[in-house]
Amino acid sequence: MMDPPLVPPHLPKDHPLVTRDYSLFTPSINAMVSGIGQWLDDQMDGGVVFGPSRFGKSSGVDNWLGSMLTERCGQIIPLIIWSHSECISAGIMYGSLLHAAHHGLAGDVRTSLQRKHQLIEKVVHLAFEGGGRFVVLVIDESQGMTEREWLWLVEIHSLLEKERIRLTVISIASVQIFDQPMALALTGGAHAAARFMLSQYRFLGISSEEELEFVLTGYDSGTDWPKGSGISFTKGVAPLAWEKGFRMAECATLIWETMVKELPPGYCGPMEFPMKTISQVSRNLLLRIASGADPLSVVSQSSIRDVVIYCGHKQLMSIVGAAAPRLLRGKK
């Protein structure tokens, strides 16, 4: 007999917990935004935020960076978020950046020079719209940037300087970019390294049981669906358990202990865990309770261990452990 689906049929198909279209606020996101905010205060040309895959960097950028910078600065921050994919020509890269900047004609077939001029005009327009003379470009997955792509970006940066517009380039990257500034300099990309990579910040995973409890509290009180209803994810999908006092935050100790116990043999990396594991485990527990399972059984030690193992925790932490020398070298 087949196991029933994890998502119970009575839950709305557009619930964020079903679609996984949500982001929990973490101390790491707060620290990242504070670091980027300091770079903007210091009028730096760029900086690198780096850390292992699945730690929550992209989620922080997509869901929190813009609003938090705006709140911090007291004004709208002109922000372009570009998820990098390799561009075989300058024209393709300019077009991709135009699309990220929501340019209405980004899809038009134009020459490379025309797209360059369009991009410059768009950035200048965004700067004036924001009431200042600067724009922030965030490049997600920037570890895949080639030397020529960086040099094309240096050219755009220089042209904007002539227009007295400052473009601050924030690179969001996997750990391998930690060695890239020197590598770029040695291969003729010194301009890119000197402009955009002198400042670096390591994005941390969830580093303590207390941080994990803070994150899990988001399911109980930091989420809201339907939007504006005041109904948290925990209360909305598991109302009976909620009425009896169940809270996701109370699972923090057991989840933390289990993730520690299920580290790969000989693990020597930092004791911090990816949001991928935490969100997948939490979602599994909540959806099973929503299906009518006994909460005490769902959050038992053996049950949580099974879920942690199933979601690939040990394999992912093996990758983190392999990157440990570079991670620890960049530790702040």
Coordinates of C-alpha atoms in Angstrom, one line a residue, residues 24-28 205-218 220 248-257 259-260 271-273 275 278:
L24 CA 12.1 32.9 7.5
F25 CA 14.1 35.7 9.0
T26 CA 17.4 34.7 10.5
P27 CA 20.2 36.3 12.4
S28 CA 22.5 35.7 9.4
G205 CA 24.5 29.2 9.0
I206 CA 22.3 28.7 12.1
S207 CA 25.0 28.5 14.8
S208 CA 23.3 27.7 18.0
E209 CA 20.2 26.1 19.5
E210 CA 19.1 29.6 20.5
E211 CA 19.3 30.8 16.9
L212 CA 17.4 27.8 15.8
E213 CA 14.6 28.5 18.3
F214 CA 14.5 32.1 17.0
V215 CA 14.0 30.9 13.5
L216 CA 11.4 28.3 14.3
T217 CA 9.4 30.9 16.2
G218 CA 8.9 32.4 12.8
D220 CA 4.5 30.4 15.2
M248 CA 7.4 24.7 16.5
A249 CA 9.9 26.7 18.6
E250 CA 9.7 24.0 21.3
C251 CA 11.2 21.5 18.8
A252 CA 14.5 23.5 18.6
T253 CA 16.4 21.4 21.2
L254 CA 15.6 18.1 19.6
I255 CA 16.2 19.2 16.0
W256 CA 19.5 20.8 17.0
E257 CA 20.7 17.7 18.9
M259 CA 21.5 17.6 13.4
V260 CA 24.6 17.5 15.6
M271 CA 29.2 24.0 13.8
E272 CA 26.5 25.8 11.8
F273 CA 23.6 24.4 9.8
M275 CA 18.4 26.7 6.3
I278 CA 15.9 23.4 8.9

